Amino acid sequence: MSVSDKEKEEIEKSSAPLIEHLIELRRRLIWSLGGFFVAFLVCFFFAKRLFNLLVIPFKWATQWAGLDPHKVELIYTAPQEFFFTQVKLAMFGGMVIAFPLIATQIYKFIAPGLYKNERSAFLPFLIASPILFLMGASLVYFFFTPMVMWFFLAMQQVGTNDQVQISLLPKVSEYLSLIMTLIFSFGLVFQLPVVTSLLTRVGLLSSQALAEKRKWAIVLSFVVAAVLTPPDPMSQCGLAIPTILLYEVAIWSSRLIERSQERDRLAREARDSGKTVAEKTPDASSTQAPG
């Protein structure tokens, strides 16, 4: 066989697994995009109901401000604005609903390349991630959005002889952008324990390093909150304080993982030392003198 034939054989052997991986990737992408498209259509069909559901925190804020919640009014100033707002809402809702399917497809694609212990370690984080995201979204919906809208409603001005009437009439697109930004920000922040736990498990991070960087984490929390939230102190503190608390949870979870890894290491060393002693101990029958 010539050299060129050997090179062709090696190329064919290496290209076969690559083609199989590409076919597998295409299948996972089709499932993910298909799930997102179906969820998008469902959310677009119920877009107005979903939007009315998102307006409920605004109604709670009007009650806190002592106003009539039945007179809540939102406007749109362009003919196509509310339509594109519904499309945007359907895309956001479709991504949230399809996320478990997308995450499952990602896991199924990378799982064959992982060891059994790595798969068992990765699976709990795959389950915890959407749960933590929903916790962050619930905090935004039930507390943070009403608090922010109450803060903005308090800036209204009643018309008198000395001052003009200033009323809050938010646009549908701007209100949706506000609540989507808050949900995304809090959902992303609530992934902090998951990310740090994964990095600790693979050895790229330690609880001691997290504890030593606590001061920098506090400063960074307020910086990130200032970037992601509306420009008011209440919104920034409302995101920064949970971030700091989650950072403490991340330190605690990293310590638990390190203790578990240390116990596993000691157990392995005990088993290995036991096997070594058993191998070095001569068999009783072989040590008997010949009769």
mmCIF file of C-alpha atoms in Angstrom:
data_model
loop_
_atom_site.group_PDB
_atom_site.id
_atom_site.type_symbol
_atom_site.label_atom_id
_atom_site.label_comp_id
_atom_site.label_asym_id
_atom_site.label_seq_id
_atom_site.Cartn_x
_atom_site.Cartn_y
_atom_site.Cartn_z
ATOM 1 C CA MET A 1 0.000 0.000 0.000
ATOM 2 C CA SER A 2 1.410 3.376 -0.974
ATOM 3 C CA VAL A 3 1.733 6.342 1.313
ATOM 4 C CA SER A 4 -1.162 8.115 -0.351
ATOM 5 C CA ASP A 5 -3.418 5.096 0.271
ATOM 6 C CA LYS A 6 -2.507 5.112 3.979
ATOM 7 C CA GLU A 7 -3.273 8.811 4.208
ATOM 8 C CA LYS A 8 -6.632 8.271 2.519
ATOM 9 C CA GLU A 9 -7.459 5.462 4.965
ATOM 10 C CA GLU A 10 -6.595 7.657 7.974
ATOM 11 C CA ILE A 11 -8.689 10.510 6.588
ATOM 12 C CA GLU A 12 -11.652 8.175 6.083
ATOM 13 C CA LYS A 13 -11.335 6.811 9.644
ATOM 14 C CA SER A 14 -11.200 10.314 11.144
ATOM 15 C CA SER A 15 -13.971 11.720 8.966
ATOM 16 C CA ALA A 16 -16.489 9.012 9.839
ATOM 17 C CA PRO A 17 -16.852 10.060 13.519
ATOM 18 C CA LEU A 18 -16.951 13.719 12.463
ATOM 19 C CA ILE A 19 -19.818 13.057 10.066
ATOM 20 C CA GLU A 20 -21.652 11.122 12.783
ATOM 21 C CA HIS A 21 -21.207 14.041 15.199
ATOM 22 C CA LEU A 22 -22.488 16.500 12.602
ATOM 23 C CA ILE A 23 -25.538 14.320 11.932
ATOM 24 C CA GLU A 24 -26.178 14.077 15.674
ATOM 25 C CA LEU A 25 -25.767 17.845 16.036
ATOM 26 C CA ARG A 26 -28.211 18.458 13.194
ATOM 27 C CA ARG A 27 -30.782 16.175 14.821
ATOM 28 C CA ARG A 28 -30.455 17.955 18.173
ATOM 29 C CA LEU A 29 -30.734 21.368 16.484
ATOM 30 C CA ILE A 30 -33.875 20.286 14.632
ATOM 31 C CA TRP A 31 -35.481 19.117 17.875
ATOM 32 C CA SER A 32 -34.502 22.345 19.655
ATOM 33 C CA LEU A 33 -35.664 24.675 16.881
ATOM 34 C CA GLY A 34 -38.846 22.649 16.398
ATOM 35 C CA GLY A 35 -39.670 22.833 20.101
ATOM 36 C CA PHE A 36 -39.004 26.574 20.156
ATOM 37 C CA PHE A 37 -41.163 27.129 17.051
ATOM 38 C CA VAL A 38 -44.106 25.206 18.523
ATOM 39 C CA ALA A 39 -43.786 27.073 21.828
ATOM 40 C CA PHE A 40 -43.549 30.369 19.902
ATOM 41 C CA LEU A 41 -46.785 29.656 18.024
ATOM 42 C CA VAL A 42 -48.609 28.738 21.233
ATOM 43 C CA CYS A 43 -47.364 31.871 23.008
ATOM 44 C CA PHE A 44 -48.240 34.077 20.014
ATOM 45 C CA PHE A 45 -51.783 32.657 19.977
ATOM 46 C CA PHE A 46 -52.161 33.580 23.657
ATOM 47 C CA ALA A 47 -50.007 36.739 23.419
ATOM 48 C CA LYS A 48 -52.725 39.150 24.560
ATOM 49 C CA ARG A 49 -53.613 36.961 27.534
ATOM 50 C CA LEU A 50 -49.952 36.652 28.448
ATOM 51 C CA PHE A 51 -49.515 40.405 28.217
ATOM 52 C CA ASN A 52 -52.547 40.961 30.442
ATOM 53 C CA LEU A 53 -50.973 38.514 32.879
ATOM 54 C CA LEU A 54 -47.788 40.576 32.902
ATOM 55 C CA VAL A 55 -49.796 43.737 33.582
ATOM 56 C CA ILE A 56 -51.065 42.330 36.914
ATOM 57 C CA PRO A 57 -47.952 43.534 38.835
ATOM 58 C CA PHE A 58 -48.685 47.007 37.448
ATOM 59 C CA LYS A 59 -52.187 46.768 38.922
ATOM 60 C CA TRP A 60 -50.738 45.755 42.277
ATOM 61 C CA ALA A 61 -48.499 48.832 42.136
ATOM 62 C CA THR A 62 -51.504 51.096 41.519
ATOM 63 C CA GLN A 63 -53.159 49.633 44.619
ATOM 64 C CA TRP A 64 -49.997 50.328 46.634
ATOM 65 C CA ALA A 65 -50.077 53.901 45.337
ATOM 66 C CA GLY A 66 -53.726 54.313 46.389
ATOM 67 C CA LEU A 67 -55.058 54.453 42.809
ATOM 68 C CA ASP A 68 -57.818 52.541 41.073
ATOM 69 C CA PRO A 69 -56.323 49.342 39.526
ATOM 70 C CA HIS A 70 -59.233 49.127 37.070
ATOM 71 C CA LYS A 71 -58.054 52.328 35.396
ATOM 72 C CA VAL A 72 -54.618 51.004 34.437
ATOM 73 C CA GLU A 73 -53.907 52.132 30.876
ATOM 74 C CA LEU A 74 -51.069 51.394 28.474
ATOM 75 C CA ILE A 75 -50.686 52.922 25.033
ATOM 76 C CA TYR A 76 -48.896 52.325 21.746
ATOM 77 C CA THR A 77 -47.929 55.181 19.455
ATOM 78 C CA ALA A 78 -47.134 53.289 16.239
ATOM 79 C CA PRO A 79 -49.622 51.122 14.303
ATOM 80 C CA GLN A 80 -47.331 48.093 14.300
ATOM 81 C CA GLU A 81 -45.992 48.533 17.853
ATOM 82 C CA PHE A 82 -48.412 46.222 19.670
ATOM 83 C CA PHE A 83 -48.053 43.535 16.989
ATOM 84 C CA PHE A 84 -44.271 43.454 17.324
ATOM 85 C CA THR A 85 -44.677 43.556 21.104
ATOM 86 C CA GLN A 86 -46.721 40.362 20.850
ATOM 87 C CA VAL A 87 -44.062 38.794 18.611
ATOM 88 C CA LYS A 88 -41.370 39.758 21.112
ATOM 89 C CA LEU A 89 -43.433 38.353 23.975
ATOM 90 C CA ALA A 90 -44.043 35.113 22.053
ATOM 91 C CA MET A 91 -40.318 34.718 21.378
ATOM 92 C CA PHE A 92 -39.479 35.290 25.036
ATOM 93 C CA GLY A 93 -42.202 32.919 26.246
ATOM 94 C CA GLY A 94 -41.270 30.324 23.631
ATOM 95 C CA MET A 95 -37.649 30.368 24.763
ATOM 96 C CA VAL A 96 -38.675 29.947 28.408
ATOM 97 C CA ILE A 97 -41.067 27.082 27.650
ATOM 98 C CA ALA A 98 -38.681 25.329 25.252
ATOM 99 C CA PHE A 99 -35.636 25.723 27.504
ATOM 100 C CA PRO A 100 -36.036 22.297 29.195
ATOM 101 C CA LEU A 101 -36.183 20.643 25.762
ATOM 102 C CA ILE A 102 -33.202 22.644 24.482
ATOM 103 C CA ALA A 103 -31.168 21.881 27.612
ATOM 104 C CA THR A 104 -32.049 18.181 27.288
ATOM 105 C CA GLN A 105 -30.888 18.119 23.677
ATOM 106 C CA ILE A 106 -27.609 19.801 24.653
ATOM 107 C CA TYR A 107 -27.114 17.246 27.414
ATOM 108 C CA LYS A 108 -27.860 14.313 25.082
ATOM 109 C CA PHE A 109 -25.338 15.662 22.574
ATOM 110 C CA ILE A 110 -22.468 16.010 25.050
ATOM 111 C CA ALA A 111 -23.374 13.075 27.346
ATOM 112 C CA PRO A 112 -21.689 10.352 25.188
ATOM 113 C CA GLY A 113 -18.364 12.162 25.600
ATOM 114 C CA LEU A 114 -18.614 12.252 29.394
ATOM 115 C CA TYR A 115 -17.683 9.627 31.953
ATOM 116 C CA LYS A 116 -20.430 8.081 34.050
ATOM 117 C CA ASN A 117 -19.519 10.089 37.154
ATOM 118 C CA GLU A 118 -19.398 13.292 35.060
ATOM 119 C CA ARG A 119 -22.874 12.594 33.683
ATOM 120 C CA SER A 120 -24.256 11.966 37.161
ATOM 121 C CA ALA A 121 -22.616 15.182 38.387
ATOM 122 C CA PHE A 122 -23.860 17.295 35.475
ATOM 123 C CA LEU A 123 -27.499 16.131 35.582
ATOM 124 C CA PRO A 124 -28.469 17.792 38.927
ATOM 125 C CA PHE A 125 -27.248 21.155 37.648
ATOM 126 C CA LEU A 126 -29.320 20.681 34.505
ATOM 127 C CA ILE A 127 -32.385 20.305 36.722
ATOM 128 C CA ALA A 128 -31.446 23.113 39.130
ATOM 129 C CA SER A 129 -30.865 25.720 36.422
ATOM 130 C CA PRO A 130 -34.511 26.164 35.253
ATOM 131 C CA ILE A 131 -35.745 25.947 38.856
ATOM 132 C CA LEU A 132 -33.454 28.796 39.906
ATOM 133 C CA PHE A 133 -34.465 30.804 36.836
ATOM 134 C CA LEU A 134 -38.145 30.416 37.770
ATOM 135 C CA MET A 135 -37.330 31.504 41.328
ATOM 136 C CA GLY A 136 -35.732 34.682 39.995
ATOM 137 C CA ALA A 137 -38.647 35.299 37.614
ATOM 138 C CA SER A 138 -41.140 34.786 40.461
ATOM 139 C CA LEU A 139 -39.298 37.327 42.594
ATOM 140 C CA VAL A 140 -39.536 39.820 39.733
ATOM 141 C CA TYR A 141 -43.228 39.155 39.095
ATOM 142 C CA PHE A 142 -44.571 39.070 42.650
ATOM 143 C CA PHE A 143 -42.389 41.685 44.325
ATOM 144 C CA PHE A 144 -39.830 43.563 42.278
ATOM 145 C CA THR A 145 -41.977 44.747 39.344
ATOM 146 C CA PRO A 146 -44.793 46.065 41.603
ATOM 147 C CA MET A 147 -42.177 47.825 43.724
ATOM 148 C CA VAL A 148 -40.533 49.453 40.683
ATOM 149 C CA MET A 149 -43.854 50.501 39.159
ATOM 150 C CA TRP A 150 -44.999 51.890 42.518
ATOM 151 C CA PHE A 151 -41.804 53.949 42.623
ATOM 152 C CA PHE A 152 -42.529 55.348 39.154
ATOM 153 C CA LEU A 153 -46.211 55.974 39.937
ATOM 154 C CA ALA A 154 -45.184 58.005 42.957
ATOM 155 C CA MET A 155 -43.601 60.525 40.561
ATOM 156 C CA GLN A 156 -46.991 61.479 39.092
ATOM 157 C CA GLN A 157 -48.182 65.026 39.655
ATOM 158 C CA VAL A 158 -51.746 66.128 40.297
ATOM 159 C CA GLY A 159 -52.815 69.170 38.342
ATOM 160 C CA THR A 160 -53.535 72.291 40.387
ATOM 161 C CA ASN A 161 -53.444 76.029 39.800
ATOM 162 C CA ASP A 162 -49.677 76.045 40.336
ATOM 163 C CA GLN A 163 -48.660 72.782 38.585
ATOM 164 C CA VAL A 164 -49.646 70.790 35.532
ATOM 165 C CA GLN A 165 -51.076 67.301 35.465
ATOM 166 C CA ILE A 166 -48.377 64.674 34.912
ATOM 167 C CA SER A 167 -49.620 61.081 34.544
ATOM 168 C CA LEU A 168 -47.854 57.826 33.823
ATOM 169 C CA LEU A 169 -49.003 56.287 30.524
ATOM 170 C CA PRO A 170 -46.435 53.606 29.685
ATOM 171 C CA LYS A 171 -46.139 52.224 26.175
ATOM 172 C CA VAL A 172 -46.806 48.521 25.743
ATOM 173 C CA SER A 173 -43.377 47.929 24.183
ATOM 174 C CA GLU A 174 -41.523 49.790 26.940
ATOM 175 C CA TYR A 175 -43.407 48.022 29.743
ATOM 176 C CA LEU A 176 -42.684 44.631 28.164
ATOM 177 C CA SER A 177 -39.012 45.539 27.701
ATOM 178 C CA LEU A 178 -38.811 46.567 31.360
ATOM 179 C CA ILE A 179 -40.311 43.386 32.781
ATOM 180 C CA MET A 180 -38.396 41.150 30.330
ATOM 181 C CA THR A 181 -35.123 42.861 31.273
ATOM 182 C CA LEU A 182 -35.876 42.349 34.958
ATOM 183 C CA ILE A 183 -36.817 38.668 34.486
ATOM 184 C CA PHE A 184 -33.712 38.014 32.392
ATOM 185 C CA SER A 185 -31.469 39.853 34.865
ATOM 186 C CA PHE A 186 -32.776 38.056 37.937
ATOM 187 C CA GLY A 187 -32.904 34.695 36.154
ATOM 188 C CA LEU A 188 -29.288 35.134 35.084
ATOM 189 C CA VAL A 189 -28.169 36.178 38.567
ATOM 190 C CA PHE A 190 -29.917 33.187 40.130
ATOM 191 C CA GLN A 191 -27.648 30.918 38.038
ATOM 192 C CA LEU A 192 -24.656 32.027 40.129
ATOM 193 C CA PRO A 193 -24.721 29.003 42.497
ATOM 194 C CA VAL A 194 -24.992 26.633 39.512
ATOM 195 C CA VAL A 195 -22.033 28.170 37.671
ATOM 196 C CA THR A 196 -19.782 28.337 40.734
ATOM 197 C CA SER A 197 -20.694 24.784 41.757
ATOM 198 C CA LEU A 198 -19.784 23.464 38.313
ATOM 199 C CA LEU A 199 -16.480 25.335 38.341
ATOM 200 C CA THR A 200 -15.739 24.002 41.829
ATOM 201 C CA ARG A 201 -16.543 20.440 40.805
ATOM 202 C CA VAL A 202 -14.127 20.549 37.860
ATOM 203 C CA GLY A 203 -11.420 22.164 39.989
ATOM 204 C CA LEU A 204 -11.366 25.621 38.392
ATOM 205 C CA LEU A 205 -12.679 27.382 41.484
ATOM 206 C CA SER A 206 -12.565 26.960 45.267
ATOM 207 C CA SER A 207 -14.608 28.196 48.196
ATOM 208 C CA GLN A 208 -11.520 29.902 49.611
ATOM 209 C CA ALA A 209 -11.046 31.896 46.408
ATOM 210 C CA LEU A 210 -14.708 32.914 46.447
ATOM 211 C CA ALA A 211 -14.459 34.012 50.075
ATOM 212 C CA GLU A 212 -11.327 36.031 49.406
ATOM 213 C CA LYS A 213 -13.001 37.862 46.490
ATOM 214 C CA ARG A 214 -16.131 38.700 48.500
ATOM 215 C CA LYS A 215 -15.416 42.464 48.596
ATOM 216 C CA TRP A 216 -14.892 42.598 44.844
ATOM 217 C CA ALA A 217 -18.066 40.568 44.331
ATOM 218 C CA ILE A 218 -20.104 43.100 46.325
ATOM 219 C CA VAL A 219 -18.792 45.993 44.225
ATOM 220 C CA LEU A 220 -19.341 44.062 40.996
ATOM 221 C CA SER A 221 -22.904 43.214 42.059
ATOM 222 C CA PHE A 222 -23.828 46.892 42.278
ATOM 223 C CA VAL A 223 -22.074 47.623 38.960
ATOM 224 C CA VAL A 224 -23.956 44.840 37.160
ATOM 225 C CA ALA A 225 -27.221 45.922 38.789
ATOM 226 C CA ALA A 226 -26.653 49.479 37.570
ATOM 227 C CA VAL A 227 -26.186 48.206 34.011
ATOM 228 C CA LEU A 228 -29.063 45.712 33.873
ATOM 229 C CA THR A 229 -31.803 47.526 35.798
ATOM 230 C CA PRO A 230 -33.613 50.852 35.309
ATOM 231 C CA PRO A 231 -31.667 53.904 36.497
ATOM 232 C CA ASP A 232 -33.128 54.184 39.986
ATOM 233 C CA PRO A 233 -31.588 53.219 43.348
ATOM 234 C CA MET A 234 -34.469 50.929 44.293
ATOM 235 C CA SER A 235 -34.053 48.727 41.226
ATOM 236 C CA GLN A 236 -30.286 48.580 41.604
ATOM 237 C CA CYS A 237 -30.442 47.615 45.285
ATOM 238 C CA GLY A 238 -33.224 45.140 44.520
ATOM 239 C CA LEU A 239 -30.897 43.231 42.180
ATOM 240 C CA ALA A 240 -27.594 43.790 43.982
ATOM 241 C CA ILE A 241 -28.754 42.506 47.390
ATOM 242 C CA PRO A 242 -30.063 39.129 46.079
ATOM 243 C CA THR A 243 -26.841 38.806 44.058
ATOM 244 C CA ILE A 244 -24.751 39.213 47.216
ATOM 245 C CA LEU A 245 -26.912 36.665 49.060
ATOM 246 C CA LEU A 246 -26.577 34.224 46.162
ATOM 247 C CA TYR A 247 -22.814 34.726 46.247
ATOM 248 C CA GLU A 248 -22.852 33.568 49.870
ATOM 249 C CA VAL A 249 -24.952 30.566 48.825
ATOM 250 C CA ALA A 250 -22.357 29.850 46.124
ATOM 251 C CA ILE A 251 -19.561 29.853 48.742
ATOM 252 C CA TRP A 252 -21.562 27.476 50.942
ATOM 253 C CA SER A 253 -22.351 25.082 48.064
ATOM 254 C CA SER A 254 -18.691 25.116 46.971
ATOM 255 C CA ARG A 255 -17.633 24.109 50.474
ATOM 256 C CA LEU A 256 -20.122 21.232 50.470
ATOM 257 C CA ILE A 257 -18.769 20.025 47.124
ATOM 258 C CA GLU A 258 -15.172 20.228 48.374
ATOM 259 C CA ARG A 259 -16.049 18.245 51.504
ATOM 260 C CA SER A 260 -17.784 15.607 49.391
ATOM 261 C CA GLN A 261 -14.786 15.387 47.057
ATOM 262 C CA GLU A 262 -12.454 15.089 50.051
ATOM 263 C CA ARG A 263 -14.511 12.219 51.484
ATOM 264 C CA ASP A 264 -14.469 10.446 48.124
ATOM 265 C CA ARG A 265 -10.707 10.920 47.874
ATOM 266 C CA LEU A 266 -10.111 9.469 51.344
ATOM 267 C CA ALA A 267 -12.396 6.535 50.574
ATOM 268 C CA ARG A 268 -10.487 5.825 47.352
ATOM 269 C CA GLU A 269 -7.159 5.998 49.161
ATOM 270 C CA ALA A 270 -8.456 3.618 51.838
ATOM 271 C CA ARG A 271 -9.606 1.139 49.169
ATOM 272 C CA ASP A 272 -6.326 1.410 47.281
ATOM 273 C CA SER A 273 -4.272 0.912 50.447
ATOM 274 C CA GLY A 274 -6.415 -2.087 51.367
ATOM 275 C CA LYS A 275 -5.838 -3.644 47.968
ATOM 276 C CA THR A 276 -2.083 -3.019 48.253
ATOM 277 C CA VAL A 277 -1.910 -4.689 51.655
ATOM 278 C CA ALA A 278 -3.922 -7.647 50.380
ATOM 279 C CA GLU A 279 -1.585 -8.065 47.413
ATOM 280 C CA LYS A 280 1.523 -7.914 49.603
ATOM 281 C CA THR A 281 0.178 -10.416 52.162
ATOM 282 C CA PRO A 282 1.290 -13.935 51.132
ATOM 283 C CA ASP A 283 -1.266 -16.666 50.822
ATOM 284 C CA ALA A 284 -1.456 -18.908 53.897
ATOM 285 C CA SER A 285 -1.438 -22.109 51.824
ATOM 286 C CA SER A 286 1.670 -21.054 49.919
ATOM 287 C CA THR A 287 3.604 -20.404 53.158
ATOM 288 C CA GLN A 288 3.047 -23.886 54.553
ATOM 289 C CA ALA A 289 6.039 -26.159 54.506
ATOM 290 C CA PRO A 290 5.832 -29.054 52.067
ATOM 291 C CA GLY A 291 4.604 -32.201 53.769
#
